[in-house]
Each structure stands twice: as structure tokens, then as C-alpha cells.
XYZ file of C-alpha atoms in Angstrom:
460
model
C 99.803 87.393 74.326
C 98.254 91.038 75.266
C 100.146 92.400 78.300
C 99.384 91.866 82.083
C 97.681 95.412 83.548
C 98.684 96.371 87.214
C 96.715 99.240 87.975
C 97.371 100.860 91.553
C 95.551 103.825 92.803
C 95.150 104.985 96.125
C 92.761 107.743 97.832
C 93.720 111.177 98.694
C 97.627 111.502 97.215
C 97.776 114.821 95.859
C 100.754 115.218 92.906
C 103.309 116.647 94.929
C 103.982 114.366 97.495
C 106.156 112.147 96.139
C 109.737 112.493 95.456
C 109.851 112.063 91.742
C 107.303 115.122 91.527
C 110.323 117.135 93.723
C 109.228 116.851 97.227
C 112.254 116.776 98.905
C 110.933 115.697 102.841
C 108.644 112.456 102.098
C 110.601 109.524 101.632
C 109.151 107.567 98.568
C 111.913 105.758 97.142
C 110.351 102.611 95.851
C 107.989 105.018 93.744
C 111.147 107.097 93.053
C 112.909 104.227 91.127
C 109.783 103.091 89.502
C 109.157 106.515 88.116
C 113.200 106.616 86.570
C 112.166 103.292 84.507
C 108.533 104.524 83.027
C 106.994 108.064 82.505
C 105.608 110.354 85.093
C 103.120 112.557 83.696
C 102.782 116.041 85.195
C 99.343 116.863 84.797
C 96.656 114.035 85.370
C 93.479 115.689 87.221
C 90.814 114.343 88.556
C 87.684 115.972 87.167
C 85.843 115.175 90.264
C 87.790 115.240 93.337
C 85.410 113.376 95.475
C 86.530 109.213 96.782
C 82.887 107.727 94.872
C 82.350 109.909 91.672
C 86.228 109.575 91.051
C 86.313 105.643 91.326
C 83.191 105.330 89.226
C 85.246 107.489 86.495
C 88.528 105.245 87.169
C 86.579 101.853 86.600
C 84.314 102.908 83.726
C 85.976 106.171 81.879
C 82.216 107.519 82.458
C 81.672 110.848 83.802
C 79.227 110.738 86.970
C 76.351 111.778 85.353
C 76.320 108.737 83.304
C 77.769 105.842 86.195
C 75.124 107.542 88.439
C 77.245 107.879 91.357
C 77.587 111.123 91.853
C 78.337 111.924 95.313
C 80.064 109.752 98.231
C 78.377 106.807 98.882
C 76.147 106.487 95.938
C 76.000 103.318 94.720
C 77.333 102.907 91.379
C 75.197 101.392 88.273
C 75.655 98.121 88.350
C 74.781 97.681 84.558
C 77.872 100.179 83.681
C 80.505 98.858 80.914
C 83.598 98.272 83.066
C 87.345 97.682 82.483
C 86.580 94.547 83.608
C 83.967 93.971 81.139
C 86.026 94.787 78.128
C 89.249 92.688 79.532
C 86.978 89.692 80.035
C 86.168 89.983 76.442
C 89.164 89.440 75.650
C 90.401 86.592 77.473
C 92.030 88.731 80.635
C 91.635 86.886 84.010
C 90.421 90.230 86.053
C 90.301 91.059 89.647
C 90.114 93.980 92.502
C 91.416 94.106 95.529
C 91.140 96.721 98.215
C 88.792 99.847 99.051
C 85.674 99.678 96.680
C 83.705 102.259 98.104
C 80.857 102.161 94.856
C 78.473 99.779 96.907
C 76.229 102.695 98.574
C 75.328 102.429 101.715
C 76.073 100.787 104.750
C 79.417 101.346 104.261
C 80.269 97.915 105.699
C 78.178 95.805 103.400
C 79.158 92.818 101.413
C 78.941 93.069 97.267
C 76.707 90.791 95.455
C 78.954 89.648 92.392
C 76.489 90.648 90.004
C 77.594 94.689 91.476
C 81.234 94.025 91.015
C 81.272 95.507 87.597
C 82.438 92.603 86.271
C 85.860 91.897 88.016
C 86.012 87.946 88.597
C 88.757 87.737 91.927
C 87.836 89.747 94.984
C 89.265 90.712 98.173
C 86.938 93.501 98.965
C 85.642 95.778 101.875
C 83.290 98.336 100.352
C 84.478 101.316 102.786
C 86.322 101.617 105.788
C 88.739 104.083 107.000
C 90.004 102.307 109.913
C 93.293 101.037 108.306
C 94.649 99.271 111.262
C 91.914 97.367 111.874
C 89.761 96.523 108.939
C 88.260 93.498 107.048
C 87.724 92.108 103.345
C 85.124 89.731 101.777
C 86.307 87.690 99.096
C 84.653 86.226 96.192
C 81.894 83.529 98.291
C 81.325 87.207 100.679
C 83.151 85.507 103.238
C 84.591 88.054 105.928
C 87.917 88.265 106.652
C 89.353 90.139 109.447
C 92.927 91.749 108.980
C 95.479 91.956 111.394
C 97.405 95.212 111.120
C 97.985 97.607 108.538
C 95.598 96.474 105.621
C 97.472 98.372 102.428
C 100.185 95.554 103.566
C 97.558 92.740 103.651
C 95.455 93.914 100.293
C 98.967 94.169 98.887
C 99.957 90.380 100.047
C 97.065 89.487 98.389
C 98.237 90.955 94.989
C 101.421 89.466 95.325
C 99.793 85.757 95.508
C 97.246 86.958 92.494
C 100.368 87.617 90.289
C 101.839 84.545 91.280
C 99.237 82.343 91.094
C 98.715 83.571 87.371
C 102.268 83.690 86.040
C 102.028 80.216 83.828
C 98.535 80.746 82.952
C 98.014 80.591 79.134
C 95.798 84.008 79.611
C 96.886 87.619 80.553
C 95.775 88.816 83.897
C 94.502 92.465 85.162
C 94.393 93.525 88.848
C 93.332 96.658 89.902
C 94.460 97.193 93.345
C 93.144 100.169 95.809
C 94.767 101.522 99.129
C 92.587 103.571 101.516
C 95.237 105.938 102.250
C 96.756 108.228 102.180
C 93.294 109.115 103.027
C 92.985 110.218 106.816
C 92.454 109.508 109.443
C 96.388 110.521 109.287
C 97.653 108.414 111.785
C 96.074 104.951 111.406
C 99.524 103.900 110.404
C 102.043 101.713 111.876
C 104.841 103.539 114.312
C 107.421 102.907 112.752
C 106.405 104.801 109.520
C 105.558 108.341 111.820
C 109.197 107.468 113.546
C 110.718 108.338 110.401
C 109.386 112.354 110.147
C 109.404 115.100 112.628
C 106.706 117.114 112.318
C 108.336 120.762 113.426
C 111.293 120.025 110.077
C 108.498 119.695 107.998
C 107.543 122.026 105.237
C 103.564 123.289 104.235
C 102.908 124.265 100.661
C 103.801 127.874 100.001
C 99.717 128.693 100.247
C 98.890 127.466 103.497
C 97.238 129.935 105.429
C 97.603 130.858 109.037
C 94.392 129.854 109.733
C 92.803 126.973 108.370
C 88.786 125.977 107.504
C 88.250 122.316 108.128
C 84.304 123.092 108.897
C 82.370 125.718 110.150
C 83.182 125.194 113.733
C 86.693 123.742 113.604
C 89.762 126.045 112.336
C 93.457 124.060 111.946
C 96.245 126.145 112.768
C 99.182 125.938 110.572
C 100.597 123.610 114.065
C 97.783 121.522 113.392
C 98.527 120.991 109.257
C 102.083 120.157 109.588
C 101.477 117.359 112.319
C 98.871 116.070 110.107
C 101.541 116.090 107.188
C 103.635 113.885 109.011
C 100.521 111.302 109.537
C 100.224 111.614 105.949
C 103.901 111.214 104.669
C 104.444 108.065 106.801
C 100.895 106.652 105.004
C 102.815 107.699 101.597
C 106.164 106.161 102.751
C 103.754 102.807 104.038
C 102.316 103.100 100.595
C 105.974 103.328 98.495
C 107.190 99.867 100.491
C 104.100 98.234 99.491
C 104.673 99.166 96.168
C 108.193 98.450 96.128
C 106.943 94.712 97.085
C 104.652 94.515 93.794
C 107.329 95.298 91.629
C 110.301 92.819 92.932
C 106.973 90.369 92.525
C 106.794 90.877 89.094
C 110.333 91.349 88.443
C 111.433 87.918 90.624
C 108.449 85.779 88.889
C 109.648 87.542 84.827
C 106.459 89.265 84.205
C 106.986 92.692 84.612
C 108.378 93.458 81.222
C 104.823 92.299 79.987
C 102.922 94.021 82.788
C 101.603 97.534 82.395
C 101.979 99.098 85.832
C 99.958 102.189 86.646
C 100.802 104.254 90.028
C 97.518 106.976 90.717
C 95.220 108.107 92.965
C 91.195 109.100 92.699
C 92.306 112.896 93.628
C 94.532 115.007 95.944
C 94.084 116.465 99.738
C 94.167 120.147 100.630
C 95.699 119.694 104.250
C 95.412 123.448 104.676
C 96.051 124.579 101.242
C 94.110 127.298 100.309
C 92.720 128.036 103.751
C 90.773 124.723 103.679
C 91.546 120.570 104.761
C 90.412 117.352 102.622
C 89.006 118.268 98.933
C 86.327 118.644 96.567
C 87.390 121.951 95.349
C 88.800 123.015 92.424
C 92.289 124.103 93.415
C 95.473 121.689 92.331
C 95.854 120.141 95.834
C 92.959 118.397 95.176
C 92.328 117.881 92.009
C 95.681 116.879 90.397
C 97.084 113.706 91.303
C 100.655 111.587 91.000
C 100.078 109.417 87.648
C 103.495 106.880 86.565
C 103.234 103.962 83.963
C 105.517 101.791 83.059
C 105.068 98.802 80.373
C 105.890 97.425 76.648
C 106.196 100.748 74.677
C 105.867 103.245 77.393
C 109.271 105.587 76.980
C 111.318 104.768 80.447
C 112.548 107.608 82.553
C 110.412 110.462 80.511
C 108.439 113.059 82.312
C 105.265 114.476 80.024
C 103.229 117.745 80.305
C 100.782 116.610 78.846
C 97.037 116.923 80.892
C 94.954 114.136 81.022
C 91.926 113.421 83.192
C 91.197 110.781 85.422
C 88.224 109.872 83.384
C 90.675 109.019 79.935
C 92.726 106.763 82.571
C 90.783 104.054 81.621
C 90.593 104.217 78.082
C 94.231 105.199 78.308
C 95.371 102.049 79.802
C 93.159 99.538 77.860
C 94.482 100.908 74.708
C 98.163 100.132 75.946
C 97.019 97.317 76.049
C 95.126 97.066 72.770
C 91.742 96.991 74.210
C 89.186 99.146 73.720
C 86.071 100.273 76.429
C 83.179 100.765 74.259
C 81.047 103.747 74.927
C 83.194 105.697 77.646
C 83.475 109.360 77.770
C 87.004 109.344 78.290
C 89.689 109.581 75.279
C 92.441 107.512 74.440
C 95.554 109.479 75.439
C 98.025 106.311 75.006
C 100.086 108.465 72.736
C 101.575 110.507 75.453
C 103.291 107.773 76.963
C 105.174 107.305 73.187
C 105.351 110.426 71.738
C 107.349 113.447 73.178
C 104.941 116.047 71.043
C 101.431 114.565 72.337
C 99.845 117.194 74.452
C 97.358 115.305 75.593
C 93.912 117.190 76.675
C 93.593 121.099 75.900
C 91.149 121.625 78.675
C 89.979 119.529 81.015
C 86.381 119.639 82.805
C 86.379 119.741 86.828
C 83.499 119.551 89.356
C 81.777 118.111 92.612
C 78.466 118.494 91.632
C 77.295 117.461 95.030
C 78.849 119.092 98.169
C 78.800 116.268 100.632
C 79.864 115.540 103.763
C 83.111 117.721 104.524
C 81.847 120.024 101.758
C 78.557 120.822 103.288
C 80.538 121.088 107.048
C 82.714 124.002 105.923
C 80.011 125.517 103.858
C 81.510 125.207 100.055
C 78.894 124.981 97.333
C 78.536 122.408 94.273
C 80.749 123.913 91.664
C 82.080 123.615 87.807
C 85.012 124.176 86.161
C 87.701 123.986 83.802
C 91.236 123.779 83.522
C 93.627 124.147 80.108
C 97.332 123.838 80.202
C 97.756 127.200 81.889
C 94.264 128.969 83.372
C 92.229 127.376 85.880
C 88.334 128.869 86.377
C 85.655 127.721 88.553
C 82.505 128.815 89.750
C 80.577 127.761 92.264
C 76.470 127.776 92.895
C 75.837 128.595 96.060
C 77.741 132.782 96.057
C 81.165 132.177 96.450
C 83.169 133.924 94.117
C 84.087 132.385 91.531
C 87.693 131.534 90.888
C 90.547 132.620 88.346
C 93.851 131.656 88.226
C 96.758 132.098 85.765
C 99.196 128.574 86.788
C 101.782 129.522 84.845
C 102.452 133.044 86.434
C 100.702 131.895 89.760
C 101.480 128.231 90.521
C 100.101 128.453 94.045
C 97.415 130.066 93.560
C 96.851 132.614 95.293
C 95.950 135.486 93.520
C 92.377 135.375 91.900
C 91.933 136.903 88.447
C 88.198 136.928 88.295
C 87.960 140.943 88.442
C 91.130 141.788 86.643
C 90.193 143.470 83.287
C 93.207 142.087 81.258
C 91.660 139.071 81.577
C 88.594 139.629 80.421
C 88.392 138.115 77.197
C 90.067 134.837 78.380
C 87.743 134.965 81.507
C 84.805 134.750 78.531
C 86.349 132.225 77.075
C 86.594 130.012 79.860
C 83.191 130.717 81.166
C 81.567 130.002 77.871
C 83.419 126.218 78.350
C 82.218 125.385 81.267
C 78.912 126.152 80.088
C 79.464 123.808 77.085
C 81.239 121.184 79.339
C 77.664 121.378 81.585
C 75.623 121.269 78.826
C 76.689 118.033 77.436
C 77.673 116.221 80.782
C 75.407 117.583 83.463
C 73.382 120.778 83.920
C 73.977 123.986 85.699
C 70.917 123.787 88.077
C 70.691 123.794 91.735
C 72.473 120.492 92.944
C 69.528 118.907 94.614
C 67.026 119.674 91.331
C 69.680 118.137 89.883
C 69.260 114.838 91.662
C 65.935 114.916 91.742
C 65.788 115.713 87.599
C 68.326 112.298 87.352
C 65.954 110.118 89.893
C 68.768 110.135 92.138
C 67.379 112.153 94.935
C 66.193 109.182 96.746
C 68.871 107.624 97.007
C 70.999 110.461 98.181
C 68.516 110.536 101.180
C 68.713 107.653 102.342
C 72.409 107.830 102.766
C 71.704 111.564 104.109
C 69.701 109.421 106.756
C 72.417 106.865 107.596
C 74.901 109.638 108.341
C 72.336 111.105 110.658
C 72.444 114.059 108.118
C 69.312 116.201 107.485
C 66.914 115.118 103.647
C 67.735 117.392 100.692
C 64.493 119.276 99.468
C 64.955 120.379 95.757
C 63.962 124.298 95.098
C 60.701 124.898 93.530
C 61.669 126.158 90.049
């Protein structure tokens, strides 16, 4: 029989938050162990570091272009070839449980089943950020109210689903999604902020004295490292909750024939860079914490290799021997056997919509790309564009884009974003380009229910 597929991702967990990527100060120990029994792979980026575009990529392997939801709180195609789809196909009992987020908008809307992308169990609440008191509908769109913090209840719920499906004569596949890290930072239960002090706490080495969160609200470097600690105790919430779904699958004798995934849709700046949340091309936000562990999958190796959020999918059906027919993401199973797989050369980045926080601090749409050592971006609304060597300059903090030595590479890089646009998207003004896809619409209605003003494309 094929193997079972856990796949856990949560929102907003940038790659170096956890102790098994070296973080010292956040206490992830569950995650820790996990990590020393599978293979942690250094470099998995999201390619749009944005909650909706990213989960459309995650469930489908599609880039956003192609899913159709391209910004936050576009509704996703409902006619888009799933995982789901292709593990129903072959005889997998699916199901998701947890922070959907791909149902448009209002946020607190039920999902028809016939917009669940194909997934058969459902505990579901479409978006809420309220993580201490929040709700799920279930497969009938029955509303259930939780009690407390709901990673803990959507993760109860995953323990009963692998359970429940242990003696069945059919492999199962759960995908299971945690709001946070996410903020608000401290919608978490006491006893996790007990266990950090915020003034022993450390900010990444490019964190900025003064901080842009939007164009009329500046964090002070005070201001990041309290909201660390909010987001270290969601982590260490997070890492227990975890640590529950594997002694499940270890205590019932599935997890040797379960392929567990640990991810997240993209990162969080918290200050990085001189700017909070993300949908920008540094690393904070677009690389993310990515640990498998299953039948063939080298334990305790570290990889690396690159590999976008987008090949997840295809990545992880292929472990499992399945393909997904007609994604745009490649198969990059062989990293997880193979010491000398590379994995991606470059990898295509970009929030081709700047939304909500976006538009508040005043950051443009932008593109970009990213190969095993240069990062460049550029950005459409003036900003200058963005250079870095990550090899030299891990932190990034020293822009390239006008140094002559790097000229030619500079070239090179442009010219592949260009390509990368070309085939995927387009390098026009973000709201021709939603108009030109028939998405503009759309985009203004939810621009209405956030009391936000219409988008008028430029006459071109």
C-alpha cells in the first residue's frame, strides 16, 4: 500500500526560527527531534510570500497566474487540479483541516464542497486570525465554535483522523494548516509567553532602529523584540502540537508509512529590513522552515538544495508515487535521497499584487529571482531595485544594484526575471494586470469589503 501523507504547514514561520535551523532562544524541541530523524532542507522559498497566492501554490503546484488567486482573499479556481484530486485517484482517503483562507470573501464564510478542491474530510474556517477564539465548519457546513487555542483543537482533530483511519484497507492524506505563527502575536495561551522574556531576546542582525510597519506607524526595535516573544511562544504552541501528531502516529504504528511534511506558506519580517509582516523579496519572508520525514527520505540529513514552494506539491506526491498532472511545479523528490541533487538553480519570486499591509507602507508589486547565491528584485512602482550577493552578505544589507563588478551578473539576472514574467505573468502595471486576467472585479469587491478604495487600471 502507497504511504500515508501528513502534510503540516503553518502561516508566517520564517526559516530561522526554529532550533534545528540554529536559533538558539525559541524553544522548538518537538520539531527539533523530528528534524534529527528526516531531512531539513535549507533553502525552500516561497515564490510568493503572500497567505492566498502561497496556499493556492501549496494545494495545486500552480503558480498564481494559473489558480487565479493572486492576491489575499481571492478566491481560488475551484476547477484547479488539486493534491486532493490526484490522491483520490488513487484510492487515498483525503482531508484538510485548519485555516483555508482560498474561499474569497467574507472571510467568515462557509465552503460549498464542490470549492474544496477536492479534499473529502473537513474541519474548516476559511479565515480568521483570532486564534483564541475561533470556529470550524465541517463537512455538512455545520459551525463549530472552539474553546481556546484552535492550533490545539484543529490538531485534536488530526489526531482522531489518523486514528480513525489506521485499519482502513486505503492510505490516507491530511493536510493540516495552523494560523500562526501569523499575528496577531499574542493570541496565544499564557503559559507559552511565560516561557520568554522579551528584553533576553535577540533581533536578526538587520533589524533597523527604526522600523516601517505602514506609512503612519514606525516599530521601534522595543516594539520588534516584544513582538518576537508573541511570536516564539506561537512557534513553541506550534512544536507541542506537533510533537502530539507524531507520538499519534508512532503509538497507533503508522508513522514509518506516513510521509510527514513540517512548512509554512512564507516567512515574517518582524523588523527585518526596516519593515514588519512580508510580501517582499528579502529571506525573512520568503524562505521558510521545510522537514520531511518518510519511507526513503535519508534521516538526520540537512540539504542545500533550493526548492520552491510551488514544487512542494509535486515533491511530495512523487514520494509518494503519485503524480499531479499539469502543475508548474517540478518534482524535486530526489533531494530528499540523493546527497548530490541540487535541487532548483533559480527560483522565481513575486507579489504581484501589493495588498493590504503592502499598500499601507507603500511597497510596490514586484518580481524577482533568486539562484543558490544572488538574490535580485525589482519592483514597479520606483523603488530601487534590489541586489544582493547571500553568500558574502547573508543579511542583506548591502545592495549591489549600482556596483559595476556586478554588472554582468546583474544582466544576467535581470534578463531571468524577464523570462520568468514572460512565461508566468507579465511585467505590466499590477491593476492592468488584473484587469487583462478578468480578475479586476473581483479584486474590488474585496477592496470594498475591507472598506479599501476600487483599483482603476492605467490607460495604456
Amino acid at each position: 500500500m502507497r504511504p500515508n501523507i501528513l502534510f503540516v504547514f503553518s502561516d508566517q514561520h520564517r526559516w530561522s526560527d526554529l532550533g534545528c535551523y540554529g536559533n538558539k532562544e525559541v524553544q522548538s524541541p518537538y520539531l527539533d527531534e523530528f528534524a534529527r530523524s528526516g531531512t531539513t532542507v535549507e533553502a525552500c522559498l516561497s515564490n510568493c510570500p503572500l497567505c492566498v497566492p502561497a496556499r493556492g501554490s501549496l494545494l495545486t503546484g500552480l503558480y498564481p497566474m494559473k489558480h487565479r488567486a493572486v492576491s489575499n482573499d481571492l478566491p481560488i479556481d475551484p476547477s484547479a487540479n488539486s493534491v486532493a484530486h490526484a490522491l483520490n485517484g488513487k484510492g487515498y482517503h483525503t482531508g484538510y483541516m485548519g485555516k483555508w483562507h482560498l474561499g474569497g470573501i467574507p472571510r467568515d464564510q462557509a465552503i460549498e464542497q464542490e470549492r474544496r478542491l477536492g479534499f473529502t474530510e473537513w474541519k474548516v474556517c476559511n479565515c480568521s486570525h483570532d486564534y483564541l477564539n475561533s470556529y470550524y465548519y465541517d463537512e455538512k457546513n455545520r459551525r463549530h465554535e472552539i474553546n481556546g487555542y484552535d492550533a490545539e483543537t484543529y490538531t485534536t482533530l488530526a489526531v482522531d483522523f489518523i486514528r480513525r483511519n489506521k485499519d482502513e484497507d486505503q492510505p490516507w492524506a491530511l493536510w493540516l494548516s495552523w494560523g500562526p505563527p501569523h499575528d496577531p502575536y499574542f493570541a496565544v495561551p499564557e503559559k507559552y509567553l511565560a516561557r520568554y522574556d522579551e528584553q533576553t531576546l535577540s533581533l536578526r542582525p538587520n533589524v533597523p532602529d527604526t522600523i516601517v510597519h505602514s506609512l503612519g506607524h514606525r516599530w521601534t526595535r522595543e516594539e520588534a523584540r516584544r513582538n518576537l516573544k508573541g511570536y516564539y511562544a506561537h512557534i513553541t504552541a506550534l512544536d507541542e502540537q506537533f510533537g502530539r501528531l507524531v507520538k499519534t502516529l508512532e503509538e497507533s504504528g503508522q508513522l514509518e508509512n506516513t510521509i510527514v511534511v513540517y512548512t509554512s506558506d512564507h516567512g515574517d519580517q518582524l523588523g527585518s529590513n526596516g519593515y514588519t509582516n512580508k510580501q517582499l523579496p528579502y529571506e525573512e519572508s520568503v524562505r521558510v522552515p521545510l522537514i520531511v520525514r518518510g519511507p526513503g527520505i535519508q534521516p538526520g540529513a540537512r540539504t542545500s538544495a533550493m526548492i520552491g514552494t510551488t514544487d512542494l506539491p509535486v515533491t511530495v506526491l512523487s514520494l509518494a508515487g503519485v503524480e499531479l498532472d499539469g502543475a508548474d511545479g517540478r518534482d524535486l523528490s530526489s533531494i530528499f535521497s540523493d546527497n548530490s541533487a541540487t535541487g532548483l538553480d533559480e527560483c522565481y519570486l513575486f507579489d504581484l499584487v501589493p495588498c493590504h499591509q503592502s499598500a499601507r507602507r507603500g511597497t510596490g508589486a514586484w518580481r524577482a529571482v533568486r539562484t543558490r547565491r544572488y538574490t535580485y528584485a525589482c519592483s514597479d512602482n520606483g523603488e530601487p531595485a534590489l541586489f544582493f550577493d547571500n553568500l558574502a552578505d547573508p543579511a542583506q544589507r548591502n545592495n549591489l544594484v549600482a556596483d559595476r563588478a556586478y554588472a554582468d551578473i546583474l544582466s544576467a539576472l535581470q534578463a531571468r526575471v524577464k523570462a520568468f514574467a514572460d512565461e508566468y505573468d507579465a511585467l505590466i502595471p499590477w491593476p492592468n494586470l488584473l484587469k487583462e486576467n478578468g480578475l479586476l472585479d473581483e479584486w474590488n469587491k474585496s477592496q470594498r469589503y475591507f472598506g479599501e478604495p476600487e483599483t482603476i487600471p492605467a490607460i495604456t
